[in-house]
Coordinates of C-alpha atoms in Angstrom, one line a residue:
Chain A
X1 CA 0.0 0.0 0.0
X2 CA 1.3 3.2 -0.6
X3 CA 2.8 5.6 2.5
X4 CA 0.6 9.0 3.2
X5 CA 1.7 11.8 4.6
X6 CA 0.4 13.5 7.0
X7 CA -2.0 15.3 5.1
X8 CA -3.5 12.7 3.2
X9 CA -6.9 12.8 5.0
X10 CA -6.7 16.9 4.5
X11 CA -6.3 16.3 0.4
X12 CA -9.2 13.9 0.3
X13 CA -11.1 16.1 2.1
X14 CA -10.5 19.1 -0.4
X15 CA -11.3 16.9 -3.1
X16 CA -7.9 16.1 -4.4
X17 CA -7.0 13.4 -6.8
X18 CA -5.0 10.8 -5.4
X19 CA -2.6 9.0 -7.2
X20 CA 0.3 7.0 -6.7
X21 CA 3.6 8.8 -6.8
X22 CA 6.9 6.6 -6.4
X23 CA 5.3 5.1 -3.6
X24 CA 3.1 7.6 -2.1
X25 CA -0.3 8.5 -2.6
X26 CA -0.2 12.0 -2.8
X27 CA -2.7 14.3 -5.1
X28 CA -2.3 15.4 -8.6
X29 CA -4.8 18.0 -8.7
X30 CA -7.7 19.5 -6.8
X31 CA -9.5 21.6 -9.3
X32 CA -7.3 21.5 -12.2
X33 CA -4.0 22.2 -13.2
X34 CA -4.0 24.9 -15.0
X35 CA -6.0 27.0 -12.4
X36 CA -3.9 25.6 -9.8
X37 CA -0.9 26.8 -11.9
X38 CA -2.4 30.2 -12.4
X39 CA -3.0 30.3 -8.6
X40 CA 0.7 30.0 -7.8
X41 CA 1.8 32.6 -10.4
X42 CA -0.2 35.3 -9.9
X43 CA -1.4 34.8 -6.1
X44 CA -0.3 31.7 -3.5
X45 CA -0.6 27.7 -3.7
X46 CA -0.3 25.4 -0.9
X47 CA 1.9 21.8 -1.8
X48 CA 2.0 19.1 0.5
X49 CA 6.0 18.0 -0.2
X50 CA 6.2 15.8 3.4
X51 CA 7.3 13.2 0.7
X52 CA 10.3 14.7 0.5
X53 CA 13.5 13.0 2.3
X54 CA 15.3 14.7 5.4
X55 CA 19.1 13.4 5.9
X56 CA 21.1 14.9 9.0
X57 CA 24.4 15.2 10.1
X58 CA 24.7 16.4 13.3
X59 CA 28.1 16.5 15.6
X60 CA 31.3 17.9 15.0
X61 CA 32.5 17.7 11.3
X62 CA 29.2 17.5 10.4
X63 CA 29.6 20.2 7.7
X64 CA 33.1 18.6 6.2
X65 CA 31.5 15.4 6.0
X66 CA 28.7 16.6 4.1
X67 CA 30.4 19.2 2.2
X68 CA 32.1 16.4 0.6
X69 CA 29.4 14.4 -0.5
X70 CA 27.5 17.5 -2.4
X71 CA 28.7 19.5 -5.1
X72 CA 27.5 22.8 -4.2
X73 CA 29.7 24.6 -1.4
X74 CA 29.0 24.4 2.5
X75 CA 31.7 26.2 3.8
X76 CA 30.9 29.1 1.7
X77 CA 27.8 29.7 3.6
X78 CA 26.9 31.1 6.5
X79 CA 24.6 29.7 9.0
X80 CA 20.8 30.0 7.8
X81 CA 21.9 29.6 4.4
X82 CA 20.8 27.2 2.2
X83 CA 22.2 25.4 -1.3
X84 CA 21.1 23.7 -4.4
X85 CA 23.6 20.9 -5.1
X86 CA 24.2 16.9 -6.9
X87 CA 25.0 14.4 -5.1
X88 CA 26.8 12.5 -8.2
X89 CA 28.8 9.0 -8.9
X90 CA 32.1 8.7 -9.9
X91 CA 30.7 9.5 -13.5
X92 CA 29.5 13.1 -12.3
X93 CA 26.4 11.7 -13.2
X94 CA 23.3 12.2 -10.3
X95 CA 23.0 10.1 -7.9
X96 CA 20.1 12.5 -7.0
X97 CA 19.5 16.3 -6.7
X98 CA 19.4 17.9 -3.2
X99 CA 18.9 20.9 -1.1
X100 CA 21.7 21.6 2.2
X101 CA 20.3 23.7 4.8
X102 CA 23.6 24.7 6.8
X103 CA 22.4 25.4 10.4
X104 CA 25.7 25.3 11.6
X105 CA 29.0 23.8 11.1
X106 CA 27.7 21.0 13.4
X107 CA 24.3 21.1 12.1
X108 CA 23.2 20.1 8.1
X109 CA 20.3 18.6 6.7
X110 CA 20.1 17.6 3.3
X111 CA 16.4 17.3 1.7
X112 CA 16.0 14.4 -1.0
X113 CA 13.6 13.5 -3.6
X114 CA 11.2 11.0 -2.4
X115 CA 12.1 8.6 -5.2
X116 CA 15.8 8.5 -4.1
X117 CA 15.9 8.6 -0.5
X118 CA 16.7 4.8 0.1
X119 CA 18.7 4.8 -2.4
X120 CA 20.2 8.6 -0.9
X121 CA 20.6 7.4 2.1
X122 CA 22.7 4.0 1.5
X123 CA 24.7 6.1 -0.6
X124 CA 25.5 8.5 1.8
X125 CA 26.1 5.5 4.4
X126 CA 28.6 4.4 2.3
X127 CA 30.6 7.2 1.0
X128 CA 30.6 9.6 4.4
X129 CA 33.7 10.2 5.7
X130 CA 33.5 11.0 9.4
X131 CA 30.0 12.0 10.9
X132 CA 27.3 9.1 9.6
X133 CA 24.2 10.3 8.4
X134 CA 20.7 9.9 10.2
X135 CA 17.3 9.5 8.2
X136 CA 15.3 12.0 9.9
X137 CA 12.1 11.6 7.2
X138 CA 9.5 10.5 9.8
X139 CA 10.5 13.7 11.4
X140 CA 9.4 16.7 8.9
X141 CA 6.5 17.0 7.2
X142 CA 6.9 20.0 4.8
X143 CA 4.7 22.5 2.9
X144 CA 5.6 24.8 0.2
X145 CA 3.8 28.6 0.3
X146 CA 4.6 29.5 -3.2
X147 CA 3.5 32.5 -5.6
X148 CA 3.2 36.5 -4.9
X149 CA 1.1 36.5 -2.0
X150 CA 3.2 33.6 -0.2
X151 CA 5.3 36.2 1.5
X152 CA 2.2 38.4 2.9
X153 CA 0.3 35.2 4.0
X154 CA 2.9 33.4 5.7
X155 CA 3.8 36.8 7.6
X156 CA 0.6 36.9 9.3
X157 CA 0.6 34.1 10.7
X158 CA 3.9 34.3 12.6
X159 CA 5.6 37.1 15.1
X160 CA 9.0 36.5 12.7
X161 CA 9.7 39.4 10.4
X162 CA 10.3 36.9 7.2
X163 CA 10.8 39.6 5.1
X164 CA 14.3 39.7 5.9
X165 CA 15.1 35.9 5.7
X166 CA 17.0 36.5 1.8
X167 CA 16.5 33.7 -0.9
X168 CA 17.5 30.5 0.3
X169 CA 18.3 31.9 3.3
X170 CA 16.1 30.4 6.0
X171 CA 15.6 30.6 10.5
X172 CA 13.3 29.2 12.7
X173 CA 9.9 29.9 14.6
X174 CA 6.5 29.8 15.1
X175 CA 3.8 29.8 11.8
X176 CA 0.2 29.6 13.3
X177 CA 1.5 28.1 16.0
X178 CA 3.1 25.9 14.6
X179 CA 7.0 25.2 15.4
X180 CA 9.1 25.7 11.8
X181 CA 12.0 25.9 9.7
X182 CA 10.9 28.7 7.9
X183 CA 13.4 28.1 4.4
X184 CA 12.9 31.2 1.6
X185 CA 13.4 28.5 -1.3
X186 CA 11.3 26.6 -3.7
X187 CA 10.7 24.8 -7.3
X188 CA 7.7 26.8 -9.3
X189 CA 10.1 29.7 -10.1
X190 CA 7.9 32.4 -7.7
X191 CA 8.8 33.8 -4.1
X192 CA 7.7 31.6 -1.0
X193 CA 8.7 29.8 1.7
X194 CA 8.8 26.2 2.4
X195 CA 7.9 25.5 5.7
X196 CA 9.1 22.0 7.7
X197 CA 7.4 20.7 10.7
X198 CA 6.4 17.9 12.9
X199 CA 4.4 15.5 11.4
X200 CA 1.5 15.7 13.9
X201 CA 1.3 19.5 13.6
X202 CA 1.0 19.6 10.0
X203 CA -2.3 19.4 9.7
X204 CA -2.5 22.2 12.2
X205 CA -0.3 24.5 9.9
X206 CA -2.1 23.4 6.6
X207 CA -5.7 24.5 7.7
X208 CA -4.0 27.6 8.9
X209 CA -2.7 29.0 6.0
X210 CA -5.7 27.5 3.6
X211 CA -7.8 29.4 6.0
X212 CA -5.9 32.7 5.9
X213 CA -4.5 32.6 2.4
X214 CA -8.4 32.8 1.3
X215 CA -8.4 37.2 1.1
X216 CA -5.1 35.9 -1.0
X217 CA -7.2 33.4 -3.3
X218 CA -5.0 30.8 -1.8
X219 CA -5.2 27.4 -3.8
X220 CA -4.2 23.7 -2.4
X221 CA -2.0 22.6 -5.6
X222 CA -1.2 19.0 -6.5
X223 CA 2.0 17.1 -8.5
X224 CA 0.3 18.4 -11.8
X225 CA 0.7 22.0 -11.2
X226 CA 4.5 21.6 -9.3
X227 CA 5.1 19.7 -13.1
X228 CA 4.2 22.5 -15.2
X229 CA 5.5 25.5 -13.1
X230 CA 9.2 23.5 -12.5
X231 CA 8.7 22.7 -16.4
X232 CA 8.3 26.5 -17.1
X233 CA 11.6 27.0 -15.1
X234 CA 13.5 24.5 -16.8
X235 CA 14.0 23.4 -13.2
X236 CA 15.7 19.7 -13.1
X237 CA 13.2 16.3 -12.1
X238 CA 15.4 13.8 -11.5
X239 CA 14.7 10.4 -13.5
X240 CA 13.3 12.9 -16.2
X241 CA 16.1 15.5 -16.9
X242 CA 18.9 14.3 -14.5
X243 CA 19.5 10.7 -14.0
X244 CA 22.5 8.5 -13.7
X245 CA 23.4 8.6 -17.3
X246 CA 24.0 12.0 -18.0
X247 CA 26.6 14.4 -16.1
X248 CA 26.0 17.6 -14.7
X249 CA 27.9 19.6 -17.1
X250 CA 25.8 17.9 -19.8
X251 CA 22.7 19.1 -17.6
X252 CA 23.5 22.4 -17.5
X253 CA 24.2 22.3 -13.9
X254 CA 27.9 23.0 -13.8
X255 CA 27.0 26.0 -11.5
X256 CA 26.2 24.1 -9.1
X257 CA 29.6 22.1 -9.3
X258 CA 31.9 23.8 -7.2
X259 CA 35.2 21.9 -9.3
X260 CA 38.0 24.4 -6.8
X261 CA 36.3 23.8 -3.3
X262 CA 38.5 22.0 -0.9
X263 CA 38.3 18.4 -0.3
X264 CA 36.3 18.3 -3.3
X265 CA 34.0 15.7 -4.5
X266 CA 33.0 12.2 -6.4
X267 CA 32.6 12.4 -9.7
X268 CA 34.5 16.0 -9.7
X269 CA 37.4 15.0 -11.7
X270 CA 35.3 13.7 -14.5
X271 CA 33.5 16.9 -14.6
X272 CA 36.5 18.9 -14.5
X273 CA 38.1 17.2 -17.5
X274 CA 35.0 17.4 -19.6
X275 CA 34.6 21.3 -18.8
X276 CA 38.2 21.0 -20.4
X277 CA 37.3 19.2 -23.0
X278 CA 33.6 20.6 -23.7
X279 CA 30.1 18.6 -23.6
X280 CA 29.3 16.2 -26.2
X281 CA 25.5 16.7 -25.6
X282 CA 23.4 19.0 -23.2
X283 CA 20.0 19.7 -22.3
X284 CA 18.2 22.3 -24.1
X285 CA 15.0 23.8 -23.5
X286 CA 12.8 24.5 -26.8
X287 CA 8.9 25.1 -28.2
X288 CA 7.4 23.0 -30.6
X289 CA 6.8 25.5 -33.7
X290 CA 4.4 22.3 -35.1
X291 CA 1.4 21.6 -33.8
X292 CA 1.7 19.2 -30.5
X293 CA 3.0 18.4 -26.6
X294 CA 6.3 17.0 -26.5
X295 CA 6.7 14.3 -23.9
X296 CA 9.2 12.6 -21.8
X297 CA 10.5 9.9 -24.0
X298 CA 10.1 11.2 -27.2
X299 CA 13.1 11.0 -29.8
X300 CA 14.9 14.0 -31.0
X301 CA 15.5 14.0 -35.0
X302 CA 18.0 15.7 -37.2
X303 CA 17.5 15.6 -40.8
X304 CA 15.2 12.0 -39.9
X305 CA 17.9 10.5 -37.5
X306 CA 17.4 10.5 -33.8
X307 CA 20.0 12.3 -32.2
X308 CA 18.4 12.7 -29.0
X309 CA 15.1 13.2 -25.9
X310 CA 13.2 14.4 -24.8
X311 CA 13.2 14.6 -20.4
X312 CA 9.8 16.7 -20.1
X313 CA 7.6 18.6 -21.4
X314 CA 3.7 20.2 -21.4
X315 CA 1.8 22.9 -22.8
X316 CA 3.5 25.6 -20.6
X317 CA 0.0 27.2 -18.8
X318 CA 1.6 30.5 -18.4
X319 CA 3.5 30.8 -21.6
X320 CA 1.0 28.8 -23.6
X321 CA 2.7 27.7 -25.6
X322 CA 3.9 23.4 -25.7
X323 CA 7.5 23.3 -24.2
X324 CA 10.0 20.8 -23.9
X325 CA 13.5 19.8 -22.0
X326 CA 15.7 17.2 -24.0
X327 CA 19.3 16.5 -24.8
X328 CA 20.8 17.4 -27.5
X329 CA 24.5 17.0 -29.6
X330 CA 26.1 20.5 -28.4
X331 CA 26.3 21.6 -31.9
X332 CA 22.2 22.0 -31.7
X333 CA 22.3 23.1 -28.0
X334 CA 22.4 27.1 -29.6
X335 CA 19.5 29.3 -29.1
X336 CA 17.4 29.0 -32.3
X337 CA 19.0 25.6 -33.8
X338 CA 15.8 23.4 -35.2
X339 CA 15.4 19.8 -35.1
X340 CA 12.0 17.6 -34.8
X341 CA 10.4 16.0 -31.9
X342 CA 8.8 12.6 -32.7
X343 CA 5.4 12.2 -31.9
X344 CA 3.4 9.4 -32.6
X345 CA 5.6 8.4 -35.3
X346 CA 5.2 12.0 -37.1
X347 CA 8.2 14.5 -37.1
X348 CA 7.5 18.0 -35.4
X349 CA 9.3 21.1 -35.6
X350 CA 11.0 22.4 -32.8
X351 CA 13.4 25.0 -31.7
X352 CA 15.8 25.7 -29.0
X353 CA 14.9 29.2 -27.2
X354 CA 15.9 30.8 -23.9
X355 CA 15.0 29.6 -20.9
X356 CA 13.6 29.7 -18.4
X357 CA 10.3 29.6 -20.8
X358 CA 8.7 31.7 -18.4
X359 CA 10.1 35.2 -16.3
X360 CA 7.9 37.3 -14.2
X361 CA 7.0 40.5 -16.1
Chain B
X1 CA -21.7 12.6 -13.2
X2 CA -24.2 10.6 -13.9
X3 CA -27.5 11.9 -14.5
X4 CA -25.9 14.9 -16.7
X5 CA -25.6 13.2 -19.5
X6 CA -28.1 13.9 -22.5
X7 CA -30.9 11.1 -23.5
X8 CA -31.1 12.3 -26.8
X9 CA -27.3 11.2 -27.4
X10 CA -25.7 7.5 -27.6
X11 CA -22.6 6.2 -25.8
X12 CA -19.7 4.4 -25.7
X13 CA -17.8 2.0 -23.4
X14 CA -14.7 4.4 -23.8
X15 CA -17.0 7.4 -23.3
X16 CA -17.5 9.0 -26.7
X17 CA -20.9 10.4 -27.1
X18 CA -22.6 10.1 -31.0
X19 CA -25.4 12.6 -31.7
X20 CA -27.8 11.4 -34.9
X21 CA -28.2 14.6 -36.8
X22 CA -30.0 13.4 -39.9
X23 CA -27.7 11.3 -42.6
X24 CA -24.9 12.4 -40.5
X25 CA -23.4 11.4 -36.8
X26 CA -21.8 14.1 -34.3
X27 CA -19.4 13.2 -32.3
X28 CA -17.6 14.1 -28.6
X29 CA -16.4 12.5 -25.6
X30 CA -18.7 12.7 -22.1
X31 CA -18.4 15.0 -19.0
X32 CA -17.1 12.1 -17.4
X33 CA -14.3 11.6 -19.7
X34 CA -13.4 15.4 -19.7
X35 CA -13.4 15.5 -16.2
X36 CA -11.2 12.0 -15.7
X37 CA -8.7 13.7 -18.2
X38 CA -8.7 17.0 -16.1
X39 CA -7.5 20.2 -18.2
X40 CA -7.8 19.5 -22.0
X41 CA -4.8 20.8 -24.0
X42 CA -3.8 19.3 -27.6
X43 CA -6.4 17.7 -29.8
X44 CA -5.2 15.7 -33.1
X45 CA -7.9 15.7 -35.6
X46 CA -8.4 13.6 -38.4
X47 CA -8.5 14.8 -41.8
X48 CA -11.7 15.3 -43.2
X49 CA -12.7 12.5 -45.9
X50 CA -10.6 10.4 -43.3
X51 CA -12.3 7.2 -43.0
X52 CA -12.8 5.8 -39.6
X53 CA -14.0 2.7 -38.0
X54 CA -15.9 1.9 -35.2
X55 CA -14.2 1.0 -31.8
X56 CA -10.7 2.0 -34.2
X57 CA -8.8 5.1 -32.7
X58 CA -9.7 8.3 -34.7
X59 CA -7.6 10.8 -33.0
X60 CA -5.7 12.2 -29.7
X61 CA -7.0 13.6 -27.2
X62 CA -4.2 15.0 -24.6
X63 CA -4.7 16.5 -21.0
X64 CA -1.9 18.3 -18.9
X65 CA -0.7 15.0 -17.9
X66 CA -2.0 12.6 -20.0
X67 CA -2.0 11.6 -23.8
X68 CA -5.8 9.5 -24.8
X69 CA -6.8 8.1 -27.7
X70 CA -10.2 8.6 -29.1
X71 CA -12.1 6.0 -30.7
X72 CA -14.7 6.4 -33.2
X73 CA -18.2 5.1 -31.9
X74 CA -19.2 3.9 -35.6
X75 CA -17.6 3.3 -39.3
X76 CA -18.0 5.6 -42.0
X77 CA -16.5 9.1 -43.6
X78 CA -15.0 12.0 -41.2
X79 CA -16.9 15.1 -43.1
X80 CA -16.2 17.8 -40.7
X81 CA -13.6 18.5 -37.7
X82 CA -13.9 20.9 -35.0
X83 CA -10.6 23.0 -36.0
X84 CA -11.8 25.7 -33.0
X85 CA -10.6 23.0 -30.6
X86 CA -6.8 23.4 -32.3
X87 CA -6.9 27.2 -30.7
X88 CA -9.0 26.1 -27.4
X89 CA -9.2 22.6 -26.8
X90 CA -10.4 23.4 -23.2
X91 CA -13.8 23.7 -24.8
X92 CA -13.6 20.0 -24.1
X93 CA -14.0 20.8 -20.5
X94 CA -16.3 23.7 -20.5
X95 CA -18.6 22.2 -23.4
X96 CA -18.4 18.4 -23.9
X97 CA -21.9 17.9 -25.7
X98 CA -22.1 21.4 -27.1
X99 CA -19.1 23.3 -28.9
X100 CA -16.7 20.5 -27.2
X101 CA -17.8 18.3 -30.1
X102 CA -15.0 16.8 -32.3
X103 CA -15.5 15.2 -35.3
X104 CA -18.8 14.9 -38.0
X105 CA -19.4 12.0 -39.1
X106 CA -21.2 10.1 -42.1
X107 CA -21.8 6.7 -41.1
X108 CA -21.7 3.7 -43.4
X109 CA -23.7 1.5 -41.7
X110 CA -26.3 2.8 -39.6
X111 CA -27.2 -0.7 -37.4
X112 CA -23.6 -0.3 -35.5
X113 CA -26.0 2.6 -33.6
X114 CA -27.7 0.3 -32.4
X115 CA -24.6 -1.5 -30.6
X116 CA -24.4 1.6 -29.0
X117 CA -25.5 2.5 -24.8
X118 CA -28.5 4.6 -24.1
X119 CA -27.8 7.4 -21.6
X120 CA -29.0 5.5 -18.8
X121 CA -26.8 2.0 -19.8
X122 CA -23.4 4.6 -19.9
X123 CA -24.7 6.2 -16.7
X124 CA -24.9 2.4 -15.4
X125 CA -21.9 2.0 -16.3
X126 CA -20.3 4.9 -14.6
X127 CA -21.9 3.9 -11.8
X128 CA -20.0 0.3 -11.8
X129 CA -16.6 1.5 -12.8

């Protein structure tokens, strides 16, 4: 059977439709996507994320020992701060994609995609050199305030003045009562908060901000809508657009590949010889100029041969317009190169553009 | 929803609706359908003078998640299409019996009608699903 989170009876309640993500049943939508999607761009939406994995290291060398299993840059940070990083394999390919909160040196807790966190967590087992790791997932639920209004609503329901916790900056207190790490980071590509919890209080915290985020036109949002707004982003899924086969570099996510940091990391030396040597393929973000939805799985074509795949894609519900993520040979990676997507056997035209596909105007 | 669905149209197992208008046969999908889809984005049409066969996929039907395939409820010659659904196919979800339809139809053999469900056998249906 699959796992619920805390908030399962909450979504059922509202109407949402459950399905079965990696293991969890967790909603897709409420209303519908595309309102849901609208919600969070141009007012707030609520995501239950309590799916998510927690990993801490707590204890002296804490931050050394993790600092060396991520690619981003720890000891960069300050306390409070917070970084998007790969955990990769000797191939710099992902072992998954993460996010370090650095409380303190002795303190950090990396959060996992649900899909990976066994895995995540054997992995870290194994490669940690010094402080092991503890899976703290039964421990957090979390809920992401995302959109415009997320800022306003989560401020009145707590005494701390968020407005000066910085992008992925984050501290700790009281939301609606409700005891939280109170993180300025997210995946839909608007302002907000993700807020962690206890497990038992979640409930308490959800109601909360449904209740006052209604003056804000506040929306539950499922998996559909976190699709298309990370989709519009060009934000990463791993096992769509990252995986194991395909390096960072080659994802476009050398900037989060710190190659000079002490102690370095795996897969770093693989990654710095192919920055030397330049990417044989990347991923590209592009619109279908023929008529269709590009989807994961679907073959790239050049001149009728497939060169390539497509990782996601969906008609983009604030840029209308149907989008796509795929790899690519580098010589078609440039901003306007052409090539077909190949959809139900029929070649479509596409073309590379800037992303992200959608920026606030 | 059962209950919404019109008794003057005729059903399918894999919730098309067919609409008799004279020599010819209109054709959708139910409120049911739209609403298991949720938001309604691409539709592939066929040609017109495409000829199509009953319980045989016609066309495409995709949602924000999902990719469908539409099957005709009877044989015969596509003589129309619904091109406004190219520029809003969400008129899928707003109007599935009325400017939601897809396809016109001009049957070849008029008994396969008969093979079709009444409004309350589809809503029976529903009901057991």
């Amino acid at each position: 059977m699959a796992r619920r989170t805390p908030l399962n009876e909450a979504h059922r309640r509202l109407g949402g439709r459950m399905v079965d993500f990696v293991g969890w049943d967790m909603p897709v939508q409420y209303s519908s996507v595309i309102t849901e999607h609208e919600a969070v761009r141009n007012a707030v939406g609520l995501f239950d994320v309590s799916h998510m994995g927690e990993i801490e290291f707590t204890g002296p060398g804490a931050l050394e020992t993790a600092n060396k299993l991520i690619t981003n840059d720890l000891s960069r940070c300050a306390d409070g701060q917070a970084v998007y990083a790969g955990l990769l394999n000797e191939q710099g390919c992902f072992v998954d994609d993460v996010v370090a909160y650095r409380f303190s040196p002795e303190r950090i807790l990396v959060v996992v995609n649900a899909s990976n966190k066994d895995k995540d967590f054997a992995w870290m087992q194994s490669h940690a050199e010094g402080v092991k790791p503890v899976d703290r997932s039964d421990d957090y639920a979390q809920i992401a305030v995302q959109g415009p209004k997320a800022v306003g609503l989560v401020q009145r329901l707590t005494p701390v003045d968020v407005s000066k916790v910085g992008t992925y900056r984050f501290t700790e207190g009281q939301v609606a009562g409700v005891q939280c790490i109170i993180s300025r980071t997210g995946y839909t590509g608007e302002d907000g908060f993700e807020l962690y919890c206890a497990p038992g209080e979640a409930e308490k915290l959800w109601e909360a901000l449904l209740k006052e985020g209604q003056q804000d036109g506040v929306k539950p949002c499922g998996l559909g809508a976190r699709d298309s707004l990370r989709t519009e982003m060009k934000y990463a899924l791993y096992g769509n657009d990252i995986d194991d086969q395909h390096t960072a570099l080659e994802a476009g996510l050398g900037w989060i590949c710190k190659l000079d940091k002490a102690g370095g990391f795996i897969g770093r030396d693989v990654l710095a010889k192919q920055k030397a040597e330049g990417v044989k393929r990347k991923l590209v973000g592009f619109e279908l100029t023929g008529a269709g939805i590009p989807r994961h799985g679907y073959p790239i074509l050049k001149d009728g041969q497939r060169v390539g795949e497509v990782t996601s894609g969906t008609m983009g519900p604030s840029v209308k317009k149907p989008i796509g993520i795929g790899y690519v040979p580098a010589e078609l990676a440039a901003e306007g190169s052409t090539f077909d997507v190949e959809i139900r056997g029929r070649p479509v035209s596409a073309v590379v553009v800037k992303t992200p596909f959608w920026k606030k105007s | 929803m059962a209950g919404s669905n019109p008794s003057n149209l005729k059903y399918t197992k894999e919730h098309e609706w067919a609409r008799v208008e004279g020599n010819r046969v209109v054709v959708g999908v139910t409120s049911h359908a739209q609403e298991a889809l949720g938001d309604v984005v691409f539709v592939e049409l066929p040609k017109v003078g495409a000829t199509v066969t009953s319980g045989k996929q016609f066309g495409v039907i995709e949602s924000t998640k999902a990719v469908s395939e539409l099957y005709s409820p009877l044989s015969g010659k596509v003589v129309k299409v619904n091109d406004a659904l190219t520029d809003n196919p969400q008129t899928i979800n707003t109007d599935p019996y009325g400017a939601g339809w897809i396809i016109e139809l001009e049957p070849s053999d008029s008994k396969e009608l008969d093979g079709l469900m009444d409004a309350s056998a589809y809503e029976n249906l529903l009901k057991n699903s």
